[in-house]
Amino acid sequence: MSKYHVSTTINGDPVEYLCEPEQTLLDVLRDELYLTGSKEGCASGDCGACSVLVDDRLVCACLALGAEMGGKKIETIEGMADGDELHPLQQKFLEHAALQCGICTPGFLVAAKSLLDRNPDPTEEETRYWLAGNLCRCTGYDKIIRAVLDTAAEMRSGK
Amino acid sequence: MSQALKLDDDEQDLKYVGTRPVRPDGVDKVTGRAKFGADLHLPGMLTGQVLRSPHPHARIVSIDTSKAEALAGVKAVITRDDFQDMESEFVPAGEMMVNYRDVVRNVMAREKVLYEGHAVAAVAATSNSIARKALRLIDVEYEVLPHVIDAVAAMAPDAPLLHDDMMTEGVDPKPDTPSNVSKRVEFALGDVEKGFAEADVIVEREFNTKPVHQGYIEPHACVASMSEDGQADLWCSTQGHYVVRTHCARLLNLDVSKIRVTASEIGGGFGGKTVVYLEPLALALSQKTGHPVKMVMSRDDVFRATGPTSGANVWVKMGATKDGRITAAEAVLKYQAGAFQGSPVQPGCMCAFAPYDLENVKTVGYDVVTNRPKVAAYRAPGGPISEYATESVVDELAKMLGIDPVDFRLRNAAREGTHAAYGPKFGPIGLVETLEQAKAHEHYNTPLKPGQGRGIASGFWFNIGGETCVTLNINEDGSATLMAGTPDIGGSRASLALMTAERLGIEPEKVRPLIADTSSLGYNFLTGGSRATFSSGMAAVEAADEAIKEMCARAAKIWEIPEDAVVWEDGHAKPAGDNAGKFDPLSLADIADMAGKTGGPIGGAARINAKGAAPSFGTHMVDLEVDEETGRVTILRYTVLQDAGRAVHPSYVEGQYQGGAVQGIGWALNEEYIYGEDGRMQNPGFLDYRIPVASDVPMIDTVIVEVPNPRHPYGVRGVGETPIVPPMAAIANAMENATGIRFTELPMSPPKVLKAIEDRDGG
């Protein structure tokens, strides 16, 4: 079976890869490019641990095919910090202890960033519904929601 | 909103314990850098995949792997023939026991498959797609047998038998015919018949719960690499890498020293990652191929083949006098063990009435095998099931007597000196404090709106200690490295760094805590039973004390005074007694800097069997409303009050309370294994096995009560397990208050709630 050759952009860098037709974007990120920050929790789009942005749209990388990504702009958790400076969401997750085991954290951060890019002043309810596609089994969501709302408030105040 | 209730401010003046610094492993986890089970790639690595049984119960007539082995890219196929049989031998696994005869059969079916998803063969191939193709080329001939899924049905005399040689233990005389009941256990105190005769009111109820899965977001994963001389490296997501090493050494007949296990970051466990599934298979495949082999479960595999906790049938009878004193309590618990014996029915019995000071108690438990995956520990294993039933009955008694449910619990609450029904006398415990705080809490005193209900329930878990080793190295610049052996599931590295820093008198950022591999540190029992912060913390303090003693000796040498004339205060060696004030104090960094000239590297180690674990009690309060048209329940408000002993890092203590409560909400309202008549699970994915999502729950308020454990240097009790015990009863009690219906079956999912409402209304 021949592989597809794909040229794309990941976290701002031009990337080329070969993939089998059945490989998902998540398979490609993890197994071909060793970008293992995106996690596989279900492979069926139910847990959100593989959340990435494709052309600014929040998607589960396990539900997109690697072969479809030609010419797209992909953003993963590995591109979220700016050099050695954490994104405000990453910083607030640490300060609020919004993670325990940490397996869902990359997906939550990518999804939360996507929320704040669209809506800089979400209500608690809007935040809970936006993040309803990301499962966390450790925290009960309390500290995650607080971290996102606190980040939004801080970013609005321009600190 | 969180509050901390300090009961002992005068006792210890603590600088770092009780603060909330950023956790040491935090940045790695918010940047995607942290390496979990499936994140390791090695050169030349193969993919291992497992063929699983489609039948819930069948005899394996034959397995033909020849076509799979002939497929290009397939490097090895393993079956039951690749594992030696094992004698019956019980060993501890978490708070439960496993039997090696069963373990070898659970990792790879031998005579029979005993549940849908039971492993039958495994392949190693050069790619996922080739491995998948190879699995389809393995021919397994099955003789399908009748199956049984439910525990009560499995106890019937004519039920299909899973094990022809299972004679019930714990009954006298021992039966001479096999059954699906592996054992009967009993705990009794006083005389329940006498107690019931003294009661003014008696409530008797039967409850049923479904198996629920731990639901860790990270599926089981490992990478094994074995060299031709039998030396092996194993990387895996586990709560106990030493326990994995022990099991794998036994199953593969290797010396323990040959296997080095490194615990990856672990993406949730909750008790479910205390046993082995893939690890022995990956090692066997690596042994056979000479390549590293990576194995990762799918979510479907996780549901079908790894341990949920038991579903159960629980009968409870309790009696009380008019003035609210419980006179007798009795329960019979029938817990599903899954395909092999070993449900948590024993701890279930011991927990059942633990929150109460009772004279007359009797609990009887049955461990029942069924054609389901073998259960594994799940957070306070056994406790949530039995305490759901007993706390429901306690609430009903209070209501019948017209006594406030908190007051009724307070009137009967276990206190220091209470003789627990399961044996010991309690030391200082914080149940009464959680109840008093609950009663005074603004939540409890806020009026409800029409149609809403409020419920309350208490809960108990033992907590454990056990074998623990740590090594502490004082580095030449005055920083310190702590190696512990209890995998960090939810922030224990943070708490260990805080306790070590407190003892040494240096800033927590100067302490780097690591989880060592099994060859770098002595044996550690697994992370479970809420023991990691308790036991490794105790060992870390002991190791720090050894290092401090050595640092005092070095200072004495420099000052040329006796060793016992030096004291350690606030991170400095200071001359004491007659020499007080004669020399300038030497800081830890000063002493570390001169270590080479004063006797060599400085450090400490501790190898202990941590004793003195103390139980944690909690009380939960919940407000909810029921949509009477759909049966959907909305949790409006939730407060957890629990005794932490001491909250070393309060944020992560709150996190345990909140996470346990929400897992409990899922258990109460949604989660269940659903089986068809064919004995196959119908909801093996997160879409249909629905764990709570962010929009299902409110903020979870917490109150940390601190009644220190006198047998731990910083008063730690362990906090992780208790929070999952009270939610099911608290929610059921709130449901009763909202609808007038006493629900006796979990989950209280919309179809069941709707039907109960229709029945209530005569529809």
PDB file of C-alpha atoms in Angstrom, chain B residues 176-277:
ATOM      1  CA  ASP B 176     -18.234 -30.528  48.418  1.00  0.00           C
ATOM      2  CA  THR B 177     -19.884 -29.247  45.250  1.00  0.00           C
ATOM      3  CA  PRO B 178     -18.580 -26.265  43.273  1.00  0.00           C
ATOM      4  CA  SER B 179     -20.440 -22.967  42.895  1.00  0.00           C
ATOM      5  CA  ASN B 180     -19.781 -19.434  41.720  1.00  0.00           C
ATOM      6  CA  VAL B 181     -19.407 -18.208  45.293  1.00  0.00           C
ATOM      7  CA  SER B 182     -15.710 -18.090  46.093  1.00  0.00           C
ATOM      8  CA  LYS B 183     -16.054 -17.075  49.726  1.00  0.00           C
ATOM      9  CA  ARG B 184     -18.308 -15.911  52.512  1.00  0.00           C
ATOM     10  CA  VAL B 185     -17.032 -13.385  55.050  1.00  0.00           C
ATOM     11  CA  GLU B 186     -18.641 -12.190  58.254  1.00  0.00           C
ATOM     12  CA  PHE B 187     -17.966  -9.382  60.712  1.00  0.00           C
ATOM     13  CA  ALA B 188     -20.033  -9.225  63.876  1.00  0.00           C
ATOM     14  CA  LEU B 189     -20.143  -7.340  67.139  1.00  0.00           C
ATOM     15  CA  GLY B 190     -22.722  -7.736  69.910  1.00  0.00           C
ATOM     16  CA  ASP B 191     -26.096  -9.331  69.269  1.00  0.00           C
ATOM     17  CA  VAL B 192     -28.199  -7.948  66.419  1.00  0.00           C
ATOM     18  CA  GLU B 193     -31.353  -9.843  67.425  1.00  0.00           C
ATOM     19  CA  LYS B 194     -31.217  -8.254  70.855  1.00  0.00           C
ATOM     20  CA  GLY B 195     -30.571  -4.869  69.225  1.00  0.00           C
ATOM     21  CA  PHE B 196     -33.545  -5.129  66.881  1.00  0.00           C
ATOM     22  CA  ALA B 197     -35.748  -6.131  69.845  1.00  0.00           C
ATOM     23  CA  GLU B 198     -34.790  -2.838  71.519  1.00  0.00           C
ATOM     24  CA  ALA B 199     -35.605  -0.757  68.432  1.00  0.00           C
ATOM     25  CA  ASP B 200     -38.693   1.436  68.122  1.00  0.00           C
ATOM     26  CA  VAL B 201     -38.352   1.661  64.355  1.00  0.00           C
ATOM     27  CA  ILE B 202     -36.735  -0.689  61.863  1.00  0.00           C
ATOM     28  CA  VAL B 203     -35.935  -0.112  58.193  1.00  0.00           C
ATOM     29  CA  GLU B 204     -35.104  -2.991  55.891  1.00  0.00           C
ATOM     30  CA  ARG B 205     -34.154  -2.412  52.248  1.00  0.00           C
ATOM     31  CA  GLU B 206     -32.529  -4.168  49.316  1.00  0.00           C
ATOM     32  CA  PHE B 207     -30.261  -2.239  46.952  1.00  0.00           C
ATOM     33  CA  ASN B 208     -28.679  -3.000  43.586  1.00  0.00           C
ATOM     34  CA  THR B 209     -25.696  -1.313  41.984  1.00  0.00           C
ATOM     35  CA  LYS B 210     -24.066  -1.788  38.581  1.00  0.00           C
ATOM     36  CA  PRO B 211     -20.382  -2.252  37.830  1.00  0.00           C
ATOM     37  CA  VAL B 212     -18.755   1.081  37.053  1.00  0.00           C
ATOM     38  CA  HIS B 213     -15.380   1.673  35.472  1.00  0.00           C
ATOM     39  CA  GLN B 214     -12.587   3.772  36.921  1.00  0.00           C
ATOM     40  CA  GLY B 215     -12.664   5.649  33.617  1.00  0.00           C
ATOM     41  CA  TYR B 216      -9.088   6.907  33.604  1.00  0.00           C
ATOM     42  CA  ILE B 217      -8.636   8.905  30.408  1.00  0.00           C
ATOM     43  CA  GLU B 218      -5.318   7.213  29.564  1.00  0.00           C
ATOM     44  CA  PRO B 219      -5.757   3.630  28.305  1.00  0.00           C
ATOM     45  CA  HIS B 220      -3.291   1.016  29.550  1.00  0.00           C
ATOM     46  CA  ALA B 221       0.010   1.254  27.678  1.00  0.00           C
ATOM     47  CA  CYS B 222       3.546  -0.101  27.911  1.00  0.00           C
ATOM     48  CA  VAL B 223       6.803  -0.616  26.051  1.00  0.00           C
ATOM     49  CA  ALA B 224       8.866  -3.719  26.796  1.00  0.00           C
ATOM     50  CA  SER B 225      12.391  -4.407  25.679  1.00  0.00           C
ATOM     51  CA  MET B 226      14.154  -7.631  26.530  1.00  0.00           C
ATOM     52  CA  SER B 227      17.667  -8.534  25.509  1.00  0.00           C
ATOM     53  CA  GLU B 228      18.863 -11.993  24.521  1.00  0.00           C
ATOM     54  CA  ASP B 229      20.299 -12.610  28.003  1.00  0.00           C
ATOM     55  CA  GLY B 230      16.914 -12.048  29.599  1.00  0.00           C
ATOM     56  CA  GLN B 231      17.499  -8.542  30.974  1.00  0.00           C
ATOM     57  CA  ALA B 232      14.398  -6.490  30.491  1.00  0.00           C
ATOM     58  CA  ASP B 233      13.306  -2.873  30.573  1.00  0.00           C
ATOM     59  CA  LEU B 234       9.636  -2.148  30.925  1.00  0.00           C
ATOM     60  CA  TRP B 235       8.010   1.274  30.642  1.00  0.00           C
ATOM     61  CA  CYS B 236       4.387   1.394  31.666  1.00  0.00           C
ATOM     62  CA  SER B 237       1.537   3.417  33.046  1.00  0.00           C
ATOM     63  CA  THR B 238       0.936   1.915  36.469  1.00  0.00           C
ATOM     64  CA  GLN B 239       0.166   2.764  40.074  1.00  0.00           C
ATOM     65  CA  GLY B 240       2.816   0.298  41.209  1.00  0.00           C
ATOM     66  CA  HIS B 241       5.855  -0.433  39.083  1.00  0.00           C
ATOM     67  CA  TYR B 242       7.361  -2.697  41.754  1.00  0.00           C
ATOM     68  CA  VAL B 243       4.183  -4.746  41.829  1.00  0.00           C
ATOM     69  CA  VAL B 244       4.286  -4.955  38.020  1.00  0.00           C
ATOM     70  CA  ARG B 245       7.882  -6.165  38.293  1.00  0.00           C
ATOM     71  CA  THR B 246       6.904  -8.843  40.805  1.00  0.00           C
ATOM     72  CA  HIS B 247       4.004 -10.090  38.702  1.00  0.00           C
ATOM     73  CA  CYS B 248       5.974 -10.090  35.440  1.00  0.00           C
ATOM     74  CA  ALA B 249       8.936 -11.873  37.039  1.00  0.00           C
ATOM     75  CA  ARG B 250       6.585 -14.573  38.298  1.00  0.00           C
ATOM     76  CA  LEU B 251       4.643 -14.966  35.057  1.00  0.00           C
ATOM     77  CA  LEU B 252       7.768 -15.054  32.878  1.00  0.00           C
ATOM     78  CA  ASN B 253       9.909 -16.987  35.352  1.00  0.00           C
ATOM     79  CA  LEU B 254      12.604 -14.303  35.540  1.00  0.00           C
ATOM     80  CA  ASP B 255      14.652 -13.041  38.470  1.00  0.00           C
ATOM     81  CA  VAL B 256      13.207  -9.835  39.845  1.00  0.00           C
ATOM     82  CA  SER B 257      16.571  -8.150  39.331  1.00  0.00           C
ATOM     83  CA  LYS B 258      16.395  -8.826  35.580  1.00  0.00           C
ATOM     84  CA  ILE B 259      13.401  -6.552  35.106  1.00  0.00           C
ATOM     85  CA  ARG B 260      13.719  -2.809  35.452  1.00  0.00           C
ATOM     86  CA  VAL B 261      10.361  -1.081  35.401  1.00  0.00           C
ATOM     87  CA  THR B 262      10.026   2.640  34.854  1.00  0.00           C
ATOM     88  CA  ALA B 263       6.694   4.180  35.729  1.00  0.00           C
ATOM     89  CA  SER B 264       5.639   6.610  33.022  1.00  0.00           C
ATOM     90  CA  GLU B 265       3.496   9.577  33.933  1.00  0.00           C
ATOM     91  CA  ILE B 266       0.147   8.004  34.677  1.00  0.00           C
ATOM     92  CA  GLY B 267      -3.028   9.338  33.134  1.00  0.00           C
ATOM     93  CA  GLY B 268      -5.357   8.371  35.950  1.00  0.00           C
ATOM     94  CA  GLY B 269      -5.687   5.062  37.738  1.00  0.00           C
ATOM     95  CA  PHE B 270      -8.172   5.249  40.629  1.00  0.00           C
ATOM     96  CA  GLY B 271      -7.161   1.689  41.558  1.00  0.00           C
ATOM     97  CA  GLY B 272      -7.532   0.291  38.040  1.00  0.00           C
ATOM     98  CA  LYS B 273      -3.816   0.391  37.283  1.00  0.00           C
ATOM     99  CA  THR B 274      -2.728  -1.842  40.156  1.00  0.00           C
ATOM    100  CA  VAL B 275      -2.766  -5.084  38.165  1.00  0.00           C
ATOM    101  CA  VAL B 276      -1.086  -6.325  34.978  1.00  0.00           C
ATOM    102  CA  TYR B 277      -2.746  -6.834  31.612  1.00  0.00           C
TER     103      TYR B 277
END
